[in-house]
Each structure stands twice: as structure tokens, then as C-alpha cells.
Amino acid sequence: MPTLSATARARLPDSAFAYIDSQGRRRLPINDVSHVRNALARFDQVDFEDDAARERARERLLRAAKKHGIVPLGFFDGQLRKARGANVRSLPRGMVTFLLTDIEGSTRLLERLGDEYTGLLRDVRTVIRSSVRASNGHEVDARADEFFAVFRRSTHALDAALAIQRALQAKTWPQKAEVRVRIGMHTGRPTLTDTGYVGIAVHIAARVCYASHGGQILLSSAAHDAFSDRLAAGIAFRSLGRFSLHGLAEPEALWQVDATDLRAKFPKPRTLGPARRPRADLA
């Protein structure tokens, strides 16, 4: 990471820092990609004045990460570490399906709506939380504009995902804003320890969510393969192909959930691109 001199630091605006304490001391610079990555790594080492200050700094840092295209996997992988033991023990073990959501263009919405964004975020969370609970899901955590849930059955996760998109599509938002949520699903067998879920399944779920677009529901190959029952009328899975996802060694097959009452056309997944076949296969 390039060294940030005292002079250069002084020239940065307050918006280039994730945390400014009551004495005006500015910490966790987020002025560029390298400093955002450093702030993500150092966040838990900072002594915040109170929980509210910590949460404000966390949300600013996550928005900066999204602006620079950084997926903060540590956020998802470590969310339960501060949860109470009873809550951790109540979460499902074994084969589970993760559902992750993320508001598309949240920074632009915040800039446009100002103080009204807080109410919008609360309404979005209410829709997601209600849909998850109604589908027998378990909330893992909600931070900034992301939401992390887990289900014992993949069909229940799909029910929640469809309910979320339908409810958000039907709502009227402040200043006629268009609010769209990305949804990614992955099925795997993570380890649930006293400190939370660990394992590659959490990482893949985060990558699939990042690859999706607002209004879209994407499934990993494992999530797709977990479905054995007939889908409800008007619901279908469509193969998008295999893609190289950020940070994953092997390409991942992505599937889109199509529903007759939801938007079906989206740009290509936000990934490193389609997986290339080995040279020997090109002959």
C-alpha cells in the first residue's frame, strides 16, 4: 500500500475517512482501493467511542468497498463472531443454503435521498427480514445494505428470494427512486463453530451475490443441483454459463431464476468473464 504522508493526509476531505471521532481525529482512510483494503483489515483494531460510531464507520467502509468493486468477504465470514452463543447454536448445521442480498447503487441512492435513505434502508430490511422468516429462514446478520440469511432447505430460500423481489418491485419509494436488490444463493456444507459459519460455501455465496444485478436472483451450480422437487408454475431456472468469479480458483456455473411476474433480462454477470475452455478442447 502506498504510504500516505502527513501532508497528503491533511489534504484529504473528511469523506476520505471511515471514522472521525468527537475530537476531529480522522482514522481509517478510504481514499483509494489500497487504503480501503487496509481499512477492512484494520477495522477491528480501532478503538471506537461507542457502538453507534463503530456502526457508522462500518457502513462508510462498506460503501467505499462497493464503490471500488471490493467484496469484503471477511464481513460475511465473520459476522457471527460477535453473536451470542445461544443465537449461534440455533442456526442450522450440515447442508444449508445461504441467501445474500445487496442493494444495487446504494451510494447513489444515499446521495440522492439524503436523510430519507435511512427510512428506505429500514423498509428494505423489513421486506427482506419478513420474507426470510415467512420462509423458515434464519437471519445471520444485516450490515449497511447487505443481508445474510441461511435456510435448511433450498426451496425455502427460493421462496424467500422470490418474495423479496416481488415485494420490492411492488413498493413505491421516496422521490420515485428505483430500488433493486441483488440476490445470490449457494448450497454447501459449512462448519458452524462457536464463532459462526466458516468455509468456502460462505465465500461462494458472497461471490454469487456480487455477480448478480438488481432485481436478479442468481444460483450457484450447487444451489441449482439441490432442487429435486418440481418448481411452482411460472418459475424456471436458466443456465447463464460458467464464469470465473473473483477469488475462486475454479469457474462456477451460474443459473438465473426466471419468474413470469419479475424482470428477466439483465446484463452479463459481474464477474471476471466467461470461463475459457482448456486449449486442448479448442481443437
PDB file of C-alpha atoms in Angstrom:
ATOM      1  CA  MET A   1       0.000   0.000   0.000  1.00  0.00           C
ATOM      2  CA  PRO A   2       1.408   3.451  -0.879  1.00  0.00           C
ATOM      3  CA  THR A   3       2.480   5.497   2.126  1.00  0.00           C
ATOM      4  CA  LEU A   4       0.143   8.361   2.951  1.00  0.00           C
ATOM      5  CA  SER A   5       2.280  11.290   4.118  1.00  0.00           C
ATOM      6  CA  ALA A   6       1.074  13.717   6.761  1.00  0.00           C
ATOM      7  CA  THR A   7       0.744  16.420   4.116  1.00  0.00           C
ATOM      8  CA  ALA A   8      -1.228  14.233   1.752  1.00  0.00           C
ATOM      9  CA  ARG A   9      -3.414  13.034   4.613  1.00  0.00           C
ATOM     10  CA  ALA A  10      -4.188  16.607   5.655  1.00  0.00           C
ATOM     11  CA  ARG A  11      -5.307  17.454   2.137  1.00  0.00           C
ATOM     12  CA  LEU A  12      -7.897  14.691   2.041  1.00  0.00           C
ATOM     13  CA  PRO A  13     -11.534  15.673   2.725  1.00  0.00           C
ATOM     14  CA  ASP A  14     -13.412  14.197   5.672  1.00  0.00           C
ATOM     15  CA  SER A  15     -15.284  11.930   3.251  1.00  0.00           C
ATOM     16  CA  ALA A  16     -11.991  10.110   2.580  1.00  0.00           C
ATOM     17  CA  PHE A  17     -12.039   8.619   6.109  1.00  0.00           C
ATOM     18  CA  ALA A  18     -14.310   5.943   7.519  1.00  0.00           C
ATOM     19  CA  TYR A  19     -14.114   7.236  11.093  1.00  0.00           C
ATOM     20  CA  ILE A  20     -13.828  10.725  12.586  1.00  0.00           C
ATOM     21  CA  ASP A  21     -14.021  10.819  16.386  1.00  0.00           C
ATOM     22  CA  SER A  22     -15.550  13.559  18.530  1.00  0.00           C
ATOM     23  CA  GLN A  23     -12.162  15.296  18.749  1.00  0.00           C
ATOM     24  CA  GLY A  24     -11.962  15.559  14.979  1.00  0.00           C
ATOM     25  CA  ARG A  25      -9.257  12.894  14.619  1.00  0.00           C
ATOM     26  CA  ARG A  26      -9.631  11.150  11.266  1.00  0.00           C
ATOM     27  CA  ARG A  27      -8.921   7.438  11.019  1.00  0.00           C
ATOM     28  CA  LEU A  28      -9.209   4.604   8.532  1.00  0.00           C
ATOM     29  CA  PRO A  29      -8.501   6.444   5.259  1.00  0.00           C
ATOM     30  CA  ILE A  30     -10.583   5.094   2.356  1.00  0.00           C
ATOM     31  CA  ASN A  31      -9.373   7.404  -0.410  1.00  0.00           C
ATOM     32  CA  ASP A  32      -8.369   4.629  -2.833  1.00  0.00           C
ATOM     33  CA  VAL A  33      -8.507   0.869  -3.352  1.00  0.00           C
ATOM     34  CA  SER A  34      -5.389   0.012  -1.359  1.00  0.00           C
ATOM     35  CA  HIS A  35      -6.425   2.107   1.637  1.00  0.00           C
ATOM     36  CA  VAL A  36      -9.935   0.605   1.607  1.00  0.00           C
ATOM     37  CA  ARG A  37      -8.421  -2.876   1.730  1.00  0.00           C
ATOM     38  CA  ASN A  38      -6.156  -1.788   4.580  1.00  0.00           C
ATOM     39  CA  ALA A  39      -9.101  -0.275   6.469  1.00  0.00           C
ATOM     40  CA  LEU A  40     -11.050  -3.525   6.114  1.00  0.00           C
ATOM     41  CA  ALA A  41      -8.122  -5.437   7.589  1.00  0.00           C
ATOM     42  CA  ARG A  42      -7.578  -2.949  10.449  1.00  0.00           C
ATOM     43  CA  PHE A  43     -11.199  -2.181  11.327  1.00  0.00           C
ATOM     44  CA  ASP A  44     -11.372  -4.370  14.439  1.00  0.00           C
ATOM     45  CA  GLN A  45      -8.149  -2.839  15.754  1.00  0.00           C
ATOM     46  CA  VAL A  46      -9.673   0.642  16.056  1.00  0.00           C
ATOM     47  CA  ASP A  47     -10.924   1.822  19.447  1.00  0.00           C
ATOM     48  CA  PHE A  48     -14.301   3.402  18.635  1.00  0.00           C
ATOM     49  CA  GLU A  49     -16.007   5.766  21.063  1.00  0.00           C
ATOM     50  CA  ASP A  50     -19.255   3.781  21.122  1.00  0.00           C
ATOM     51  CA  ASP A  51     -21.250   1.204  19.186  1.00  0.00           C
ATOM     52  CA  ALA A  52     -23.035   3.861  17.140  1.00  0.00           C
ATOM     53  CA  ALA A  53     -19.728   5.325  15.976  1.00  0.00           C
ATOM     54  CA  ARG A  54     -18.495   1.855  15.098  1.00  0.00           C
ATOM     55  CA  GLU A  55     -21.604   1.129  13.042  1.00  0.00           C
ATOM     56  CA  ARG A  56     -21.377   4.448  11.156  1.00  0.00           C
ATOM     57  CA  ALA A  57     -17.739   3.753  10.348  1.00  0.00           C
ATOM     58  CA  ARG A  58     -18.576   0.213   9.246  1.00  0.00           C
ATOM     59  CA  GLU A  59     -21.270   1.426   6.850  1.00  0.00           C
ATOM     60  CA  ARG A  60     -18.972   4.075   5.335  1.00  0.00           C
ATOM     61  CA  LEU A  61     -16.254   1.490   4.879  1.00  0.00           C
ATOM     62  CA  LEU A  62     -18.618  -0.982   3.215  1.00  0.00           C
ATOM     63  CA  ARG A  63     -19.890   1.712   0.851  1.00  0.00           C
ATOM     64  CA  ALA A  64     -16.304   2.561  -0.073  1.00  0.00           C
ATOM     65  CA  ALA A  65     -15.558  -1.112  -0.682  1.00  0.00           C
ATOM     66  CA  LYS A  66     -18.543  -1.372  -3.001  1.00  0.00           C
ATOM     67  CA  LYS A  67     -17.521   1.797  -4.860  1.00  0.00           C
ATOM     68  CA  HIS A  68     -14.120   0.264  -5.633  1.00  0.00           C
ATOM     69  CA  GLY A  69     -15.523  -3.157  -6.517  1.00  0.00           C
ATOM     70  CA  ILE A  70     -14.154  -4.866  -3.409  1.00  0.00           C
ATOM     71  CA  VAL A  71     -16.178  -7.747  -1.966  1.00  0.00           C
ATOM     72  CA  PRO A  72     -15.455  -7.725   1.800  1.00  0.00           C
ATOM     73  CA  LEU A  73     -15.673 -11.469   2.308  1.00  0.00           C
ATOM     74  CA  GLY A  74     -14.408 -11.134   5.851  1.00  0.00           C
ATOM     75  CA  PHE A  75     -17.605  -9.258   6.630  1.00  0.00           C
ATOM     76  CA  PHE A  76     -19.770 -12.245   5.708  1.00  0.00           C
ATOM     77  CA  ASP A  77     -17.405 -14.902   7.004  1.00  0.00           C
ATOM     78  CA  GLY A  78     -17.058 -13.295  10.416  1.00  0.00           C
ATOM     79  CA  GLN A  79     -20.487 -11.855  11.141  1.00  0.00           C
ATOM     80  CA  LEU A  80     -21.369 -14.403  13.810  1.00  0.00           C
ATOM     81  CA  ARG A  81     -18.199 -13.978  15.806  1.00  0.00           C
ATOM     82  CA  LYS A  82     -19.821 -11.284  17.896  1.00  0.00           C
ATOM     83  CA  ALA A  83     -23.180 -13.025  18.178  1.00  0.00           C
ATOM     84  CA  ARG A  84     -24.365 -14.586  21.392  1.00  0.00           C
ATOM     85  CA  GLY A  85     -23.708 -18.288  21.760  1.00  0.00           C
ATOM     86  CA  ALA A  86     -27.409 -19.107  22.002  1.00  0.00           C
ATOM     87  CA  ASN A  87     -28.079 -17.483  18.618  1.00  0.00           C
ATOM     88  CA  VAL A  88     -25.214 -19.379  17.022  1.00  0.00           C
ATOM     89  CA  ARG A  89     -26.430 -22.700  18.372  1.00  0.00           C
ATOM     90  CA  SER A  90     -29.898 -22.095  16.912  1.00  0.00           C
ATOM     91  CA  LEU A  91     -28.577 -21.884  13.338  1.00  0.00           C
ATOM     92  CA  PRO A  92     -28.829 -24.957  11.089  1.00  0.00           C
ATOM     93  CA  ARG A  93     -25.898 -27.307  10.592  1.00  0.00           C
ATOM     94  CA  GLY A  94     -24.965 -29.665   7.819  1.00  0.00           C
ATOM     95  CA  MET A  95     -26.129 -28.950   4.270  1.00  0.00           C
ATOM     96  CA  VAL A  96     -27.646 -25.465   4.139  1.00  0.00           C
ATOM     97  CA  THR A  97     -28.485 -22.818   1.575  1.00  0.00           C
ATOM     98  CA  PHE A  98     -27.154 -19.298   2.032  1.00  0.00           C
ATOM     99  CA  LEU A  99     -29.031 -16.287   0.688  1.00  0.00           C
ATOM    100  CA  LEU A 100     -27.243 -12.950   0.434  1.00  0.00           C
ATOM    101  CA  THR A 101     -28.766  -9.669  -0.692  1.00  0.00           C
ATOM    102  CA  ASP A 102     -27.268  -6.311  -1.573  1.00  0.00           C
ATOM    103  CA  ILE A 103     -28.919  -3.039  -2.646  1.00  0.00           C
ATOM    104  CA  GLU A 104     -27.765  -2.037  -6.130  1.00  0.00           C
ATOM    105  CA  GLY A 105     -26.494   1.539  -6.400  1.00  0.00           C
ATOM    106  CA  SER A 106     -26.844   2.224  -2.680  1.00  0.00           C
ATOM    107  CA  THR A 107     -24.273   5.019  -2.753  1.00  0.00           C
ATOM    108  CA  ARG A 108     -26.181   6.843  -5.495  1.00  0.00           C
ATOM    109  CA  LEU A 109     -29.416   6.365  -3.572  1.00  0.00           C
ATOM    110  CA  LEU A 110     -27.828   7.788  -0.438  1.00  0.00           C
ATOM    111  CA  GLU A 111     -26.539  10.828  -2.314  1.00  0.00           C
ATOM    112  CA  ARG A 112     -29.930  11.392  -3.935  1.00  0.00           C
ATOM    113  CA  LEU A 113     -32.176  10.815  -0.922  1.00  0.00           C
ATOM    114  CA  GLY A 114     -30.019  12.184   1.891  1.00  0.00           C
ATOM    115  CA  ASP A 115     -31.813  11.755   5.218  1.00  0.00           C
ATOM    116  CA  GLU A 116     -34.627   9.816   3.522  1.00  0.00           C
ATOM    117  CA  TYR A 117     -32.217   6.968   2.790  1.00  0.00           C
ATOM    118  CA  THR A 118     -32.371   5.785   6.407  1.00  0.00           C
ATOM    119  CA  GLY A 119     -36.099   5.134   6.117  1.00  0.00           C
ATOM    120  CA  LEU A 120     -35.655   3.456   2.748  1.00  0.00           C
ATOM    121  CA  LEU A 121     -32.998   1.123   4.144  1.00  0.00           C
ATOM    122  CA  ARG A 122     -35.243   0.286   7.086  1.00  0.00           C
ATOM    123  CA  ASP A 123     -38.118  -0.560   4.716  1.00  0.00           C
ATOM    124  CA  VAL A 124     -35.889  -2.744   2.535  1.00  0.00           C
ATOM    125  CA  ARG A 125     -34.634  -4.629   5.575  1.00  0.00           C
ATOM    126  CA  THR A 126     -38.193  -5.115   6.806  1.00  0.00           C
ATOM    127  CA  VAL A 127     -39.208  -6.650   3.476  1.00  0.00           C
ATOM    128  CA  ILE A 128     -36.185  -8.962   3.429  1.00  0.00           C
ATOM    129  CA  ARG A 129     -36.440  -9.942   7.080  1.00  0.00           C
ATOM    130  CA  SER A 130     -40.160 -10.673   6.833  1.00  0.00           C
ATOM    131  CA  SER A 131     -39.685 -12.751   3.685  1.00  0.00           C
ATOM    132  CA  VAL A 132     -36.868 -14.763   5.277  1.00  0.00           C
ATOM    133  CA  ARG A 133     -38.851 -15.501   8.422  1.00  0.00           C
ATOM    134  CA  ALA A 134     -42.014 -16.392   6.486  1.00  0.00           C
ATOM    135  CA  SER A 135     -39.969 -18.945   4.515  1.00  0.00           C
ATOM    136  CA  ASN A 136     -38.498 -20.640   7.609  1.00  0.00           C
ATOM    137  CA  GLY A 137     -35.136 -18.941   7.189  1.00  0.00           C
ATOM    138  CA  HIS A 138     -32.683 -17.713   9.802  1.00  0.00           C
ATOM    139  CA  GLU A 139     -31.184 -14.236   9.761  1.00  0.00           C
ATOM    140  CA  VAL A 140     -27.414 -14.362  10.128  1.00  0.00           C
ATOM    141  CA  ASP A 141     -26.766 -10.629  10.030  1.00  0.00           C
ATOM    142  CA  ALA A 142     -27.659  -7.308   8.417  1.00  0.00           C
ATOM    143  CA  ARG A 143     -24.997  -4.643   7.962  1.00  0.00           C
ATOM    144  CA  ALA A 144     -25.205  -1.481   5.866  1.00  0.00           C
ATOM    145  CA  ASP A 145     -27.220  -2.530   2.782  1.00  0.00           C
ATOM    146  CA  GLU A 146     -26.336  -6.258   2.880  1.00  0.00           C
ATOM    147  CA  PHE A 147     -28.399  -9.032   4.409  1.00  0.00           C
ATOM    148  CA  PHE A 148     -27.212 -12.578   5.147  1.00  0.00           C
ATOM    149  CA  ALA A 149     -29.634 -15.471   5.758  1.00  0.00           C
ATOM    150  CA  VAL A 150     -29.477 -19.267   5.924  1.00  0.00           C
ATOM    151  CA  PHE A 151     -32.048 -21.985   5.207  1.00  0.00           C
ATOM    152  CA  ARG A 152     -32.261 -25.701   5.890  1.00  0.00           C
ATOM    153  CA  ARG A 153     -33.990 -26.263   2.550  1.00  0.00           C
ATOM    154  CA  SER A 154     -33.137 -24.704  -0.803  1.00  0.00           C
ATOM    155  CA  THR A 155     -36.822 -24.477  -1.737  1.00  0.00           C
ATOM    156  CA  HIS A 156     -37.425 -22.229   1.258  1.00  0.00           C
ATOM    157  CA  ALA A 157     -34.518 -19.993   0.231  1.00  0.00           C
ATOM    158  CA  LEU A 158     -36.004 -19.677  -3.248  1.00  0.00           C
ATOM    159  CA  ASP A 159     -39.417 -18.827  -1.782  1.00  0.00           C
ATOM    160  CA  ALA A 160     -37.798 -16.043   0.234  1.00  0.00           C
ATOM    161  CA  ALA A 161     -35.830 -14.716  -2.740  1.00  0.00           C
ATOM    162  CA  LEU A 162     -38.943 -14.534  -4.922  1.00  0.00           C
ATOM    163  CA  ALA A 163     -40.967 -12.908  -2.146  1.00  0.00           C
ATOM    164  CA  ILE A 164     -38.266 -10.272  -1.655  1.00  0.00           C
ATOM    165  CA  GLN A 165     -38.104  -9.321  -5.334  1.00  0.00           C
ATOM    166  CA  ARG A 166     -41.879  -9.232  -5.700  1.00  0.00           C
ATOM    167  CA  ALA A 167     -42.402  -7.091  -2.606  1.00  0.00           C
ATOM    168  CA  LEU A 168     -39.671  -4.613  -3.527  1.00  0.00           C
ATOM    169  CA  GLN A 169     -40.964  -4.377  -7.092  1.00  0.00           C
ATOM    170  CA  ALA A 170     -44.464  -3.528  -5.846  1.00  0.00           C
ATOM    171  CA  LYS A 171     -43.406  -0.768  -3.405  1.00  0.00           C
ATOM    172  CA  THR A 172     -43.361   2.959  -4.084  1.00  0.00           C
ATOM    173  CA  TRP A 173     -40.155   4.589  -2.896  1.00  0.00           C
ATOM    174  CA  PRO A 174     -39.285   8.194  -1.841  1.00  0.00           C
ATOM    175  CA  GLN A 175     -38.687  10.599  -4.746  1.00  0.00           C
ATOM    176  CA  LYS A 176     -39.791   7.830  -7.135  1.00  0.00           C
ATOM    177  CA  ALA A 177     -36.434   6.138  -6.637  1.00  0.00           C
ATOM    178  CA  GLU A 178     -35.861   2.758  -8.240  1.00  0.00           C
ATOM    179  CA  VAL A 179     -34.771   0.299  -5.565  1.00  0.00           C
ATOM    180  CA  ARG A 180     -33.375  -3.017  -6.737  1.00  0.00           C
ATOM    181  CA  VAL A 181     -31.700  -5.755  -4.730  1.00  0.00           C
ATOM    182  CA  ARG A 182     -29.162  -8.312  -5.897  1.00  0.00           C
ATOM    183  CA  ILE A 183     -29.692 -11.841  -4.590  1.00  0.00           C
ATOM    184  CA  GLY A 184     -27.218 -14.716  -4.628  1.00  0.00           C
ATOM    185  CA  MET A 185     -27.808 -18.275  -3.383  1.00  0.00           C
ATOM    186  CA  HIS A 186     -25.380 -21.114  -2.735  1.00  0.00           C
ATOM    187  CA  THR A 187     -25.810 -24.523  -1.123  1.00  0.00           C
ATOM    188  CA  GLY A 188     -22.975 -26.134   0.787  1.00  0.00           C
ATOM    189  CA  ARG A 189     -21.846 -27.787   3.977  1.00  0.00           C
ATOM    190  CA  PRO A 190     -20.062 -25.121   6.040  1.00  0.00           C
ATOM    191  CA  THR A 191     -18.795 -25.662   9.558  1.00  0.00           C
ATOM    192  CA  LEU A 192     -20.742 -23.959  12.324  1.00  0.00           C
ATOM    193  CA  THR A 193     -18.437 -23.257  15.240  1.00  0.00           C
ATOM    194  CA  ASP A 194     -18.944 -21.265  18.420  1.00  0.00           C
ATOM    195  CA  THR A 195     -17.854 -18.224  16.449  1.00  0.00           C
ATOM    196  CA  GLY A 196     -20.023 -18.801  13.377  1.00  0.00           C
ATOM    197  CA  TYR A 197     -20.027 -20.316   9.917  1.00  0.00           C
ATOM    198  CA  VAL A 198     -16.682 -20.931   8.264  1.00  0.00           C
ATOM    199  CA  GLY A 199     -15.809 -22.486   4.940  1.00  0.00           C
ATOM    200  CA  ILE A 200     -15.715 -21.934   1.210  1.00  0.00           C
ATOM    201  CA  ALA A 201     -19.525 -22.051   1.000  1.00  0.00           C
ATOM    202  CA  VAL A 202     -19.766 -18.611   2.598  1.00  0.00           C
ATOM    203  CA  HIS A 203     -17.245 -17.201   0.127  1.00  0.00           C
ATOM    204  CA  ILE A 204     -19.012 -18.660  -2.900  1.00  0.00           C
ATOM    205  CA  ALA A 205     -22.358 -17.268  -1.738  1.00  0.00           C
ATOM    206  CA  ALA A 206     -20.839 -13.800  -1.444  1.00  0.00           C
ATOM    207  CA  ARG A 207     -19.313 -14.051  -4.916  1.00  0.00           C
ATOM    208  CA  VAL A 208     -22.589 -15.171  -6.488  1.00  0.00           C
ATOM    209  CA  CYS A 209     -24.402 -12.254  -4.859  1.00  0.00           C
ATOM    210  CA  TYR A 210     -21.750  -9.838  -6.121  1.00  0.00           C
ATOM    211  CA  ALA A 211     -22.125 -11.239  -9.669  1.00  0.00           C
ATOM    212  CA  SER A 212     -25.866 -10.538  -9.787  1.00  0.00           C
ATOM    213  CA  HIS A 213     -27.697  -7.357 -10.773  1.00  0.00           C
ATOM    214  CA  GLY A 214     -30.519  -5.513  -9.049  1.00  0.00           C
ATOM    215  CA  GLY A 215     -33.773  -7.439  -9.383  1.00  0.00           C
ATOM    216  CA  GLN A 216     -31.951 -10.643 -10.306  1.00  0.00           C
ATOM    217  CA  ILE A 217     -31.703 -13.952  -8.422  1.00  0.00           C
ATOM    218  CA  LEU A 218     -28.588 -15.992  -9.188  1.00  0.00           C
ATOM    219  CA  LEU A 219     -27.847 -19.548  -8.092  1.00  0.00           C
ATOM    220  CA  SER A 220     -24.548 -21.369  -7.941  1.00  0.00           C
ATOM    221  CA  SER A 221     -24.357 -24.809  -9.520  1.00  0.00           C
ATOM    222  CA  ALA A 222     -24.662 -26.394  -6.066  1.00  0.00           C
ATOM    223  CA  ALA A 223     -27.780 -24.363  -5.243  1.00  0.00           C
ATOM    224  CA  HIS A 224     -29.309 -25.349  -8.584  1.00  0.00           C
ATOM    225  CA  ASP A 225     -28.495 -29.029  -8.084  1.00  0.00           C
ATOM    226  CA  ALA A 226     -30.091 -29.002  -4.634  1.00  0.00           C
ATOM    227  CA  PHE A 227     -33.568 -28.717  -6.169  1.00  0.00           C
ATOM    228  CA  SER A 228     -35.253 -32.067  -6.703  1.00  0.00           C
ATOM    229  CA  ASP A 229     -38.927 -31.063  -6.431  1.00  0.00           C
ATOM    230  CA  ARG A 230     -40.942 -29.653  -9.314  1.00  0.00           C
ATOM    231  CA  LEU A 231     -40.844 -25.863  -9.411  1.00  0.00           C
ATOM    232  CA  ALA A 232     -44.030 -23.854  -8.996  1.00  0.00           C
ATOM    233  CA  ALA A 233     -45.883 -22.731 -12.112  1.00  0.00           C
ATOM    234  CA  GLY A 234     -44.242 -19.741 -13.772  1.00  0.00           C
ATOM    235  CA  ILE A 235     -40.816 -20.405 -12.192  1.00  0.00           C
ATOM    236  CA  ALA A 236     -37.831 -21.755 -14.136  1.00  0.00           C
ATOM    237  CA  PHE A 237     -34.042 -21.919 -13.931  1.00  0.00           C
ATOM    238  CA  ARG A 238     -32.000 -20.638 -16.871  1.00  0.00           C
ATOM    239  CA  SER A 239     -28.335 -21.512 -17.344  1.00  0.00           C
ATOM    240  CA  LEU A 240     -26.103 -18.490 -17.939  1.00  0.00           C
ATOM    241  CA  GLY A 241     -22.903 -20.500 -18.424  1.00  0.00           C
ATOM    242  CA  ARG A 242     -19.708 -20.905 -16.439  1.00  0.00           C
ATOM    243  CA  PHE A 243     -17.895 -17.841 -15.134  1.00  0.00           C
ATOM    244  CA  SER A 244     -14.662 -17.044 -13.352  1.00  0.00           C
ATOM    245  CA  LEU A 245     -15.642 -15.447 -10.042  1.00  0.00           C
ATOM    246  CA  HIS A 246     -13.314 -13.178  -8.119  1.00  0.00           C
ATOM    247  CA  GLY A 247     -11.072 -15.085  -5.736  1.00  0.00           C
ATOM    248  CA  LEU A 248     -12.252 -18.584  -6.695  1.00  0.00           C
ATOM    249  CA  ALA A 249      -9.864 -20.991  -8.376  1.00  0.00           C
ATOM    250  CA  GLU A 250     -12.475 -22.907 -10.379  1.00  0.00           C
ATOM    251  CA  PRO A 251     -15.119 -21.422 -12.704  1.00  0.00           C
ATOM    252  CA  GLU A 252     -18.667 -21.523 -11.383  1.00  0.00           C
ATOM    253  CA  ALA A 253     -21.856 -22.336 -13.333  1.00  0.00           C
ATOM    254  CA  LEU A 254     -24.466 -19.649 -12.717  1.00  0.00           C
ATOM    255  CA  TRP A 255     -28.214 -20.060 -13.054  1.00  0.00           C
ATOM    256  CA  GLN A 256     -30.842 -17.325 -13.167  1.00  0.00           C
ATOM    257  CA  VAL A 257     -34.267 -17.726 -11.613  1.00  0.00           C
ATOM    258  CA  ASP A 258     -36.938 -16.681 -14.117  1.00  0.00           C
ATOM    259  CA  ALA A 259     -40.432 -15.809 -12.916  1.00  0.00           C
ATOM    260  CA  THR A 260     -43.265 -14.636 -15.144  1.00  0.00           C
ATOM    261  CA  ASP A 261     -44.018 -11.670 -12.878  1.00  0.00           C
ATOM    262  CA  LEU A 262     -40.415 -10.482 -12.439  1.00  0.00           C
ATOM    263  CA  ARG A 263     -37.840  -8.845 -14.674  1.00  0.00           C
ATOM    264  CA  ALA A 264     -35.967 -11.418 -16.755  1.00  0.00           C
ATOM    265  CA  LYS A 265     -33.378  -9.530 -18.829  1.00  0.00           C
ATOM    266  CA  PHE A 266     -30.127  -8.429 -17.201  1.00  0.00           C
ATOM    267  CA  PRO A 267     -26.575  -7.588 -18.282  1.00  0.00           C
ATOM    268  CA  LYS A 268     -23.939 -10.290 -18.101  1.00  0.00           C
ATOM    269  CA  PRO A 269     -22.932 -11.334 -14.552  1.00  0.00           C
ATOM    270  CA  ARG A 270     -20.459  -9.029 -12.821  1.00  0.00           C
ATOM    271  CA  THR A 271     -17.540 -11.449 -12.933  1.00  0.00           C
ATOM    272  CA  LEU A 272     -14.082 -11.850 -14.429  1.00  0.00           C
ATOM    273  CA  GLY A 273     -15.780 -13.153 -17.567  1.00  0.00           C
ATOM    274  CA  PRO A 274     -16.881 -16.453 -19.096  1.00  0.00           C
ATOM    275  CA  ALA A 275     -14.716 -19.433 -18.248  1.00  0.00           C
ATOM    276  CA  ARG A 276     -12.304 -20.337 -21.021  1.00  0.00           C
ATOM    277  CA  ARG A 277     -12.057 -23.911 -22.176  1.00  0.00           C
ATOM    278  CA  PRO A 278      -8.633 -25.563 -21.958  1.00  0.00           C
ATOM    279  CA  ARG A 279      -6.566 -25.176 -25.128  1.00  0.00           C
ATOM    280  CA  ALA A 280      -6.787 -28.931 -25.809  1.00  0.00           C
ATOM    281  CA  ASP A 281     -10.589 -28.630 -26.075  1.00  0.00           C
ATOM    282  CA  LEU A 282     -10.369 -25.970 -28.762  1.00  0.00           C
ATOM    283  CA  ALA A 283      -9.021 -28.281 -31.460  1.00  0.00           C
TER     284      ALA A 283
END
